[in-house]
Coordinates of C-alpha atoms and ligand atoms in Angstrom, one line a residue:
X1 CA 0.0 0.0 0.0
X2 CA 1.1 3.3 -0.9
X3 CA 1.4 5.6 2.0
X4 CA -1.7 7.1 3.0
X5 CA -0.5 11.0 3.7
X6 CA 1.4 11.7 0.8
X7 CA 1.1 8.2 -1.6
X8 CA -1.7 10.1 -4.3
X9 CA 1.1 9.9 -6.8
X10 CA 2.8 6.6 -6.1
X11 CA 1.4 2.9 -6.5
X12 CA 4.0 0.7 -5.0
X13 CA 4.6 1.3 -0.9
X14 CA 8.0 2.2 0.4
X15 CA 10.9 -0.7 0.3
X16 CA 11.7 -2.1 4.1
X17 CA 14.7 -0.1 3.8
X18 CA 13.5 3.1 3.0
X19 CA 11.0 2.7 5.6
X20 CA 14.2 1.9 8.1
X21 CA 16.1 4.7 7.3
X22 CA 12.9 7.6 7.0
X23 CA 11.2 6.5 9.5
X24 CA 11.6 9.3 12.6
X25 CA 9.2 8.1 15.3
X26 CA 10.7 6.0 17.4
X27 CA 12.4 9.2 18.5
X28 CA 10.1 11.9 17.5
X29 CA 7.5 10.7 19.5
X30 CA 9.4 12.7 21.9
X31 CA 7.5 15.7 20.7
X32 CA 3.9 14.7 20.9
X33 CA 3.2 17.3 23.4
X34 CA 4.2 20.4 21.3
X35 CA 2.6 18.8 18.0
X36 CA -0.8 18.8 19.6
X37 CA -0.1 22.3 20.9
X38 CA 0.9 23.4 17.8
X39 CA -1.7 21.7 16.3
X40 CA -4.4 23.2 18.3
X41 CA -2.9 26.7 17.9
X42 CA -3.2 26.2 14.3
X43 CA -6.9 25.7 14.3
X44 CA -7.9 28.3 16.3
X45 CA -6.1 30.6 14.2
X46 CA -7.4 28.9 11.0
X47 CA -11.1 29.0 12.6
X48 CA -10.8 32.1 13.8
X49 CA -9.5 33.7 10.5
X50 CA -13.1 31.8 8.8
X51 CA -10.6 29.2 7.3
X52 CA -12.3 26.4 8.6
X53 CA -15.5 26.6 10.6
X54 CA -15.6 26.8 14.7
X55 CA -17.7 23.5 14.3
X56 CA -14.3 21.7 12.7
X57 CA -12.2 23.6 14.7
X58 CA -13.8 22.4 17.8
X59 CA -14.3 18.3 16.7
X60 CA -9.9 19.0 15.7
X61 CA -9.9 19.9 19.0
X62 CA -11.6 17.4 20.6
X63 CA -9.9 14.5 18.5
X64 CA -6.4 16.2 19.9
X65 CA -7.3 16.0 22.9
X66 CA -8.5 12.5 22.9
X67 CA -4.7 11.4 21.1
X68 CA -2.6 13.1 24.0
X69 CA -4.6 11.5 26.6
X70 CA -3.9 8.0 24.1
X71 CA -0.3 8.4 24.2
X72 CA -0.2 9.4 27.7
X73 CA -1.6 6.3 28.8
X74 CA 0.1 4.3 26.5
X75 CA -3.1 2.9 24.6
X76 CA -1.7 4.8 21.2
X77 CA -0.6 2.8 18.4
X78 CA 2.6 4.3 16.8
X79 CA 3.1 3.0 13.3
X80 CA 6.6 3.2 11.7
X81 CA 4.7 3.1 8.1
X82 CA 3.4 6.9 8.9
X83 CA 7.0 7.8 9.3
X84 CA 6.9 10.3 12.0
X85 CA 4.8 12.3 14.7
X86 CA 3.0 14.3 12.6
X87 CA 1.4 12.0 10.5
X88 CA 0.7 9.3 13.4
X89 CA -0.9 11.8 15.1
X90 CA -3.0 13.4 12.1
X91 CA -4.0 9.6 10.8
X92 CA -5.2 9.0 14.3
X93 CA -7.3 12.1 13.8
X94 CA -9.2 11.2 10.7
X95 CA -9.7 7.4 12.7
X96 CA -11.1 9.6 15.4
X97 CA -13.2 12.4 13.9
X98 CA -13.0 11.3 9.8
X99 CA -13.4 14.2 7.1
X100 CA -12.6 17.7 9.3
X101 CA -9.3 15.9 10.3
X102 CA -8.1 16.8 7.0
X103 CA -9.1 20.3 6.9
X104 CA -5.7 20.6 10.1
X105 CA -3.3 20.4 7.7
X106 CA -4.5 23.6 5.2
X107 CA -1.9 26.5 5.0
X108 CA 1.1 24.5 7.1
X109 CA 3.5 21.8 5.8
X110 CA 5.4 19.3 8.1
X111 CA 8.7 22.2 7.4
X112 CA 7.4 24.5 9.7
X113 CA 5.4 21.5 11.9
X114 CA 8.5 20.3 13.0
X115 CA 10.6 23.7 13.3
X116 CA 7.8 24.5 15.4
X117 CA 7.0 21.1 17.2
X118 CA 11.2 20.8 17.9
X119 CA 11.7 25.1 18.8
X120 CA 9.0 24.2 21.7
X121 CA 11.0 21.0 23.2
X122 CA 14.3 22.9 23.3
X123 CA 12.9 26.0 24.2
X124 CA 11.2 24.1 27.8
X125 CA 14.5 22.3 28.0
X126 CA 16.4 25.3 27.9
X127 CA 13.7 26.9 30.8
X128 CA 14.4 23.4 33.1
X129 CA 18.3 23.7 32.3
X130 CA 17.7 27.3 33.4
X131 CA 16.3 26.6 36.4
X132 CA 18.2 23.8 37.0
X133 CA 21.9 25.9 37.0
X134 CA 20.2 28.4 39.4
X135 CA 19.4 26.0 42.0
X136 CA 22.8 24.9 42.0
X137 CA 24.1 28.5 42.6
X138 CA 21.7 28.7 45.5
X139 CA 23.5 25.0 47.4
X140 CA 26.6 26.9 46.3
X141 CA 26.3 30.2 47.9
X142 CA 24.9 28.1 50.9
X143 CA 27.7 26.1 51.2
X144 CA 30.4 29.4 50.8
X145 CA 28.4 30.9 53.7
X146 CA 28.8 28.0 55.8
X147 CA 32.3 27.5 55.4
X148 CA 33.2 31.1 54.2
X149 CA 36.5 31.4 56.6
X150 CA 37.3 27.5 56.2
X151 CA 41.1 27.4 54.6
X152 CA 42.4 25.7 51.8
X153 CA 45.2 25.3 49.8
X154 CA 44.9 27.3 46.5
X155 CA 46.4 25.6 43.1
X156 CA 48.1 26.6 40.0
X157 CA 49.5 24.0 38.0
X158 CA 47.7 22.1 40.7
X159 CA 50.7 23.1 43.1
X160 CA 49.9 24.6 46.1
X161 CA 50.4 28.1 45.5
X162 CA 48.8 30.5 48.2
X163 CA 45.7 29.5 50.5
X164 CA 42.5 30.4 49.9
X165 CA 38.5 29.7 51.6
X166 CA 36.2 27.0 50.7
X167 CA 33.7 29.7 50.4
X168 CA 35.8 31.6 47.6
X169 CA 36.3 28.3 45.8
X170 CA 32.6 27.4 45.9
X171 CA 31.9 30.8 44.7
X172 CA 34.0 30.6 41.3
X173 CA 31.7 27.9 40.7
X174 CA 28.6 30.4 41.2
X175 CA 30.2 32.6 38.8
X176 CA 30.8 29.8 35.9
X177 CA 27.3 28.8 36.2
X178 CA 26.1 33.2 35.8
X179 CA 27.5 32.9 32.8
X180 CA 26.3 29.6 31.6
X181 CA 22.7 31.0 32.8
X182 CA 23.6 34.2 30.8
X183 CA 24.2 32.2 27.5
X184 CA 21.1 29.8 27.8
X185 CA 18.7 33.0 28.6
X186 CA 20.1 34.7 25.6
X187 CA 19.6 31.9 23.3
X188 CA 16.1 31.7 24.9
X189 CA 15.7 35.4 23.2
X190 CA 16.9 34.6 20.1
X191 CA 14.9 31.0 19.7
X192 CA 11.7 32.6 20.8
X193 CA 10.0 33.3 17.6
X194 CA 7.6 31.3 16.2
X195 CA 8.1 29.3 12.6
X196 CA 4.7 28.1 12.1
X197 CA 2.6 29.4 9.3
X198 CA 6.1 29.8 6.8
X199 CA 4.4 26.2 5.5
X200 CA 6.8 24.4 2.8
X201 CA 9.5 27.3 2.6
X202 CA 7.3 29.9 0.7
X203 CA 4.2 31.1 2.7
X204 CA 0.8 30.5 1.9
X205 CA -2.2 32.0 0.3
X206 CA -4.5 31.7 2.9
X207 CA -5.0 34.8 5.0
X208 CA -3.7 33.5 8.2
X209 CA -2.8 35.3 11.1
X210 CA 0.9 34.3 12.6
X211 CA 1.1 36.4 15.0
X212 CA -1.9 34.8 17.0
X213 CA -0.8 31.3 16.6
X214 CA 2.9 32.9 17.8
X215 CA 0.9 34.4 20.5
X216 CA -0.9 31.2 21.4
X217 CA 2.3 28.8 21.7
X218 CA 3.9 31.7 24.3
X219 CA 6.9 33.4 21.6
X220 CA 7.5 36.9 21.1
X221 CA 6.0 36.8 17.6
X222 CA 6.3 35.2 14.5
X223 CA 9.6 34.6 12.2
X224 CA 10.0 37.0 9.5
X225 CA 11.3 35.1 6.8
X226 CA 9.4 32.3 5.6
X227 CA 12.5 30.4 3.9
X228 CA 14.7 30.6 7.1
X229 CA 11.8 29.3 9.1
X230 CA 11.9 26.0 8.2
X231 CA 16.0 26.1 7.0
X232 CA 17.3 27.2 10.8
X233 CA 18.3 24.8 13.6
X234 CA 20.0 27.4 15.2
X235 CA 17.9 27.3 18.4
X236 CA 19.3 23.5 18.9
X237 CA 22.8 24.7 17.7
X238 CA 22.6 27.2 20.7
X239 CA 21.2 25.3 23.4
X240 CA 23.5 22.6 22.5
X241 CA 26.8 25.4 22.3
X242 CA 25.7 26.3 26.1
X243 CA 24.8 23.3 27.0
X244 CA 28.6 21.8 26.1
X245 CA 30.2 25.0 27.9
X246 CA 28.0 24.4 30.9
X247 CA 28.6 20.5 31.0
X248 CA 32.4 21.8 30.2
X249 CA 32.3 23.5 33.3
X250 CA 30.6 20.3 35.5
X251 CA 33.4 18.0 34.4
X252 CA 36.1 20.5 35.7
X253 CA 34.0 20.4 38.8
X254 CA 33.3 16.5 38.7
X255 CA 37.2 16.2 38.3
X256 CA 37.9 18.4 41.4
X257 CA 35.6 16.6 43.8
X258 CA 37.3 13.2 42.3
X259 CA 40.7 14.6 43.0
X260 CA 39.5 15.8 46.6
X261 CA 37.9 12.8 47.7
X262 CA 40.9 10.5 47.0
X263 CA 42.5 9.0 50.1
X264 CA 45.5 11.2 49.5
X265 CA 44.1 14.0 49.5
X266 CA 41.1 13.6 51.6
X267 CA 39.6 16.9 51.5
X268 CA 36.0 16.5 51.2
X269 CA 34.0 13.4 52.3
X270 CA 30.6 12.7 49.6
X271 CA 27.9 11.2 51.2
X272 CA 26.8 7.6 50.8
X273 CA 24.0 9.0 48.2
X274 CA 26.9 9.6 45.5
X275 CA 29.3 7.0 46.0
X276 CA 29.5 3.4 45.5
X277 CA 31.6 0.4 46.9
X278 CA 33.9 -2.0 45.1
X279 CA 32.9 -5.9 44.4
X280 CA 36.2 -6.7 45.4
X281 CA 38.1 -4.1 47.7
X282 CA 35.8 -3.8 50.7
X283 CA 37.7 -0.4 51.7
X284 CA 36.4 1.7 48.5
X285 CA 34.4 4.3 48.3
X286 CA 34.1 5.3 44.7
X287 CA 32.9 8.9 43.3
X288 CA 31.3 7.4 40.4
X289 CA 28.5 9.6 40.3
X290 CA 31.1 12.5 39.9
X291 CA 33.1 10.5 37.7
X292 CA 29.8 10.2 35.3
X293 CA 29.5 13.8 35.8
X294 CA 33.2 14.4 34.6
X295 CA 32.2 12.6 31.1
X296 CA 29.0 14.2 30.0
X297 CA 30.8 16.1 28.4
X298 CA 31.5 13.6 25.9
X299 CA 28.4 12.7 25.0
X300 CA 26.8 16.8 24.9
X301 CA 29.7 18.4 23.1
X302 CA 29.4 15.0 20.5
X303 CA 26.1 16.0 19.8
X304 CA 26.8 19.7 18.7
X305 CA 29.3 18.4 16.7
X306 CA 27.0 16.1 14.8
X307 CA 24.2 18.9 14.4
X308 CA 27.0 21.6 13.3
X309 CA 28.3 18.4 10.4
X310 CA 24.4 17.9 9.7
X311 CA 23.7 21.5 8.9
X312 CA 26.9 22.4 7.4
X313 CA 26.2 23.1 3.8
X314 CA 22.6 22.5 3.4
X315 CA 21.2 24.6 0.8
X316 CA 17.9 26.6 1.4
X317 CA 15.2 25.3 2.4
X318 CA 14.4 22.6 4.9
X319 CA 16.6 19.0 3.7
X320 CA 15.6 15.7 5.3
X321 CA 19.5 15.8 6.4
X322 CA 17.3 17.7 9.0
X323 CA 15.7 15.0 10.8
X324 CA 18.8 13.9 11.9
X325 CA 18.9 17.0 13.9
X326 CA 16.3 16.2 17.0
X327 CA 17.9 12.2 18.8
X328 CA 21.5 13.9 20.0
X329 CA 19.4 16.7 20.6
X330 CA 17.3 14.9 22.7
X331 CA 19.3 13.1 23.9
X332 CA 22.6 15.7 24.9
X333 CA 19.6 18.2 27.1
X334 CA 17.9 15.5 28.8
X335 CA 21.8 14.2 30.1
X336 CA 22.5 17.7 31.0
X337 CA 19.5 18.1 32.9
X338 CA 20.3 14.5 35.1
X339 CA 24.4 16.0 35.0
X340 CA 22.8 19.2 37.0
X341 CA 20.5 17.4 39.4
X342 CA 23.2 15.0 40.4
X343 CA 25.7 17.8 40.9
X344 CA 23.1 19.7 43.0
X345 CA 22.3 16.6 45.2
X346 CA 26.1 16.0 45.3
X347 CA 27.3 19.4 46.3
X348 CA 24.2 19.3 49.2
X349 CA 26.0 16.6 50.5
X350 CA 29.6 17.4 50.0
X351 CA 31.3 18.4 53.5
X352 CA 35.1 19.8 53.5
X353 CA 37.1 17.9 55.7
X354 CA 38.5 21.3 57.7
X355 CA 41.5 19.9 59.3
X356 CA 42.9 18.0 56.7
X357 CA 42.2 21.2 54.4
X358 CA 44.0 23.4 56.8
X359 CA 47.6 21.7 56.9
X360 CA 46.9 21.0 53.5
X361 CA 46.5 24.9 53.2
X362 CA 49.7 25.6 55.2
X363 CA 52.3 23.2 53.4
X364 CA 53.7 23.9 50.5
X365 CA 55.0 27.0 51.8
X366 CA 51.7 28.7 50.7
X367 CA 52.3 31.8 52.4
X368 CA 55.9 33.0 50.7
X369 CA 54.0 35.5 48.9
X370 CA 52.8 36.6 52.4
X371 CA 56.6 36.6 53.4
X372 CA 57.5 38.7 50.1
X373 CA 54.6 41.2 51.3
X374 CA 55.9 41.8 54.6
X375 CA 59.2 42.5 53.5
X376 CA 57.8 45.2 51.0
X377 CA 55.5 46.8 53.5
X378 CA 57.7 46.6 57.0
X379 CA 61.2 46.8 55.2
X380 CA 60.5 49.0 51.9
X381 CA 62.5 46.3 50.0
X382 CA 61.5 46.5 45.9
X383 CA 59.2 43.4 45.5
X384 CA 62.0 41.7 43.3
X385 CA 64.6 41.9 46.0
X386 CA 61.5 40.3 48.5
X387 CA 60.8 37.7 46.2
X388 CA 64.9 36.5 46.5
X389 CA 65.0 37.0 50.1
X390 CA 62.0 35.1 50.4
X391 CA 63.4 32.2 47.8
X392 CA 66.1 32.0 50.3
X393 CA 64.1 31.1 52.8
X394 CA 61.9 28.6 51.6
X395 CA 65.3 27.2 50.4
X396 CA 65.9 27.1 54.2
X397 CA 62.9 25.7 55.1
X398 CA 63.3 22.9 52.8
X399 CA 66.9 22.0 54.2
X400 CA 65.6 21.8 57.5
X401 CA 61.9 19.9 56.6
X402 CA 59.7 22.8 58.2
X403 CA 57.3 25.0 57.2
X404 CA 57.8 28.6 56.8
X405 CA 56.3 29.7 59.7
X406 CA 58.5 27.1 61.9
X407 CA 61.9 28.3 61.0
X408 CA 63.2 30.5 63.8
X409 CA 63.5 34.5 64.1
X410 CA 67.5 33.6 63.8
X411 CA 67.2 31.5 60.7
X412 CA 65.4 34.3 58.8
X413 CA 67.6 37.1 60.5
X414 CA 70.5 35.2 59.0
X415 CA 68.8 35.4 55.4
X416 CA 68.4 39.3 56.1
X417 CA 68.9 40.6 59.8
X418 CA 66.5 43.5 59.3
X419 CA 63.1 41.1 59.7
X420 CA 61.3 41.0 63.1
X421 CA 59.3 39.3 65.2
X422 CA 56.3 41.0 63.5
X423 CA 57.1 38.9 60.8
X424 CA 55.1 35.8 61.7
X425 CA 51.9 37.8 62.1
X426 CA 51.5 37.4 58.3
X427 CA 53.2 33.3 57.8
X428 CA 49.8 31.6 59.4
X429 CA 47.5 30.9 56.6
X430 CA 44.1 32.3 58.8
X431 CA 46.2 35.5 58.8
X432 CA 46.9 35.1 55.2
X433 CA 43.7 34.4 53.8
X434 CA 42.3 37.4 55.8
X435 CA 44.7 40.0 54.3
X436 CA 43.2 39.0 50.8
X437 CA 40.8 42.1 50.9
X438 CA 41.1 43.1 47.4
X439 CA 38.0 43.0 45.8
X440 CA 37.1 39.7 44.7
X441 CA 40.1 38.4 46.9
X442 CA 39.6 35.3 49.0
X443 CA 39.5 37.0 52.6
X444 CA 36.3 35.3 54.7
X445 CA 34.2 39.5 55.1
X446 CA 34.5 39.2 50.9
X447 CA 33.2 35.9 50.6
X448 CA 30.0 36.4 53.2
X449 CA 29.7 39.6 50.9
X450 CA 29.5 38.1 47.4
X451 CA 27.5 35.3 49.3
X452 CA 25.3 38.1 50.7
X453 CA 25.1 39.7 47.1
X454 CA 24.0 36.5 45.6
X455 CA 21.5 35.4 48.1
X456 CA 19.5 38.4 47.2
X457 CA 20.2 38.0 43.6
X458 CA 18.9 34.5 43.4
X459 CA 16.1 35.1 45.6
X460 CA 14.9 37.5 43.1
X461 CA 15.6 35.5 40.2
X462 CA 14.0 32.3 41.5
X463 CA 10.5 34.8 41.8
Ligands
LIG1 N1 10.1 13.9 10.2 C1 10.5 15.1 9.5 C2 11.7 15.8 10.2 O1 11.9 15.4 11.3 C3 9.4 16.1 9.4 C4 9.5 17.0 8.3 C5 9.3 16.3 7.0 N2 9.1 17.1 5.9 C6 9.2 16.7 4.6 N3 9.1 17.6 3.7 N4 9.4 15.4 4.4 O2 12.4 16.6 9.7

């Protein structure tokens, strides 16, 4: 049998491999929800503009209605043969209602159906990711309140290189995520205009109204070029750009915790919730969950590469190289979304281990920057000649297996005989990390203040 949507012109139905390979709904079934919205939108307009009649419009209506509640409670019959969601959904109508069924499809085309239908998934996917990236900021700024004066070493090169406070670390992490937000709301802007009514490529004749059915599926208006309505998958490209930077930024994150909660460096302990044991080494506790975390990355910044090769030199119009843009799509947002919630749960769990972090914090000699300081404040020496005098020291402290603040007044008089007593004010790292009151430095009053700040801030935003 030829196919019953578009077969008028053919006699002979598709070969087993065509069907395989055009086929779209075992994945696009995804998008049953916006197809009957967009579906219902399209008939009010149409009814409303005296394209079809109010008593059509209604039975359409009705018949959706009926096919959402179907699929919802699994009693819907998805056939492969009518290739996709549209057409399962609109054959299921004519079952349903017969002859006004086929008065839906008048002045659309499955081009702008399914830039519509698909611009509605990402766009709520791109809301929950939203939200999603907020909440996290609000256990983060929690957690940087809690333990805003807790020390830690600070890393470059992942050396210990001056300490810093949990808090400040934790809030880095806020700031990442302020700009993630920032790129997901502004590709929210862009993607918010509607495609439906641009039909094949071309428009249509019928006098339709686009802004109402733009109005009635929640964008800003409609799209103002009928041709680039049903060529763009920008709106995916862009979710799925932020998305990878975001899932980018997890994986640094994911690695971090990884690194912290390792026996050796034992600065965090995860909660039960996160962690799994070994089947053969009874003493492990593993981070898989942040592990998992770590390598979504993989799998999100995969799929914008796949859409960018898709896309890449189609000509104008819509090409069924197109369908191939919605399972990575699909499938990259919806691992972001369980990469954020798992995060969220993790961090709400995570506790710094504050001893371990503090001699961590101290070793390393972490606070020869401190020393250099001191010796450019108390002695006026030029902050080269501090930085050798200092060099000398360390070198001292290493001979001798000691920290910087353990070598004696002599020891460092015999480096230069002008530095004091007053000198080991500054070699503790508490002391350190409190001098660090530059703005956006690491001391414990500027962390509860950018805390502070972002309480509000969030509070606002989550209104
Ligand atoms: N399943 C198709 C897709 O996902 C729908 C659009 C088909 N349009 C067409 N002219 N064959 O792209």
């Amino acid at each position: 049998m030829s196919n019953q949507m578009w077969g008028g012109r053919f006699s002979e139905g598709p070969d087993a491999l065509m069907e395989e390979i055009n086929a779209s709904i075992e994945f696009d079934k995804k998008l049953y929800r916006q197809d009957i919205e967009g579906s219902k939108a399209h008939v009010t307009m149409l009814a409303e503009q005296g394209i079809v009649t109010e008593a059509d419009a209604a039975e359409i209506k009705n018949g959706l209605d009926k096919i959402a509640s179907e699929i919802e409670d699994g009693s819907f019959t998805f056939s492969r043969s009518l290739e996709d969601i549209h057409m399962n959904v609109e054959a299921r109508l004519r079952e349903l209602i017969g002859t006004p069924a086929g008065r839906l499809h008048t002045a659309r085309s499955r081009n702008d159906q399914v830039a519509t239908d698909f611009r509605l998934w990402v766009r709520d996917a791109v809301d929950t990711i939203e939200g999603q990236l907020r909440e996290l900021q609000t256990i983060l700024v929690e957690k940087a309140l809690a333990h805003a004066s807790v020390v830690m070493p600070g890393f470059t090169h992942l050396q210990s290189a001056q300490p810093v406070t949990f808090g400040h670390h934790m809030l880095a992490y806020v700031e990442m995520l302020a700009r993630d937000r920032g790129r997901f709301q502004d590709a929210r802007k862009r993607m918010n205009e509607c495609p439906l009514g641009a039909a094949a490529l071309a428009g249509t004749s019928f006098p339709i109204d686009r802004h109402r059915t733009a109005g009635l599926l929640g964008f800003d208006g409609p799209t103002a070029n009928s041709l680039d309505s049903v060529a763009d998958r920008d709106f995916a490209l862009e979710a799925l750009a932020a998305a990878s930077i975001s899932a980018l930024h997890m994986s640094r994150f994911a690695e971090e915790i990884v690194i912290w909660c390792s026996a050796q460096f034992n600065f965090v302990t995860l909660s039960d919730r996160f962690t799994t044991g070994s089947s053969i080494m009874p003493q492990k506790r593993n981070p898989d969950a942040a592990e998992l975390v770590r390598a979504k990355i993989g799998r999100i910044l995969g799929a914008f590469n796949a859409l960018s090769v898709v896309m890449k030199g189609l000509p104008m119009t819509y090409s069924k190289d197109m369908q191939e843009d919605k399972e990575q799509t699909f499938d990259a947002l919806e691992n972001f979304m369980v990469t954020l919630a798992v995060m969220t749960g993790m961090v709400a769990d995570l506790e710094p281990n504050v001893k371990v972090l503090k001699k961590a914090a101290g070793s390393g000699y972490s606070t020869a920057t401190d020393l250099a300081d001191w010796l450019v404040r108390a002695l006026n020496m030029p902050f080269r000649d501090a930085h050798h005098v200092t060099g000398r020291a360390v070198a001292l402290a290493s001979e001798r297996s000691v920290e910087l603040h353990k070598l004696s007044l002599e020891d460092l008089q015999s480096i230069d005989d002008r530095i004091t007593q007053d000198v080991f004010t500054v070699l503790s790292v508490d002391k350190s990390v409190r001098s660090r009151l530059s703005y956006g430095g690491t001391s414990p009053v500027n962390v509860r203040k950018q805390a502070k700040r972002w309480q509000s801030r969030l509070a606002r935003e989550a209104k």
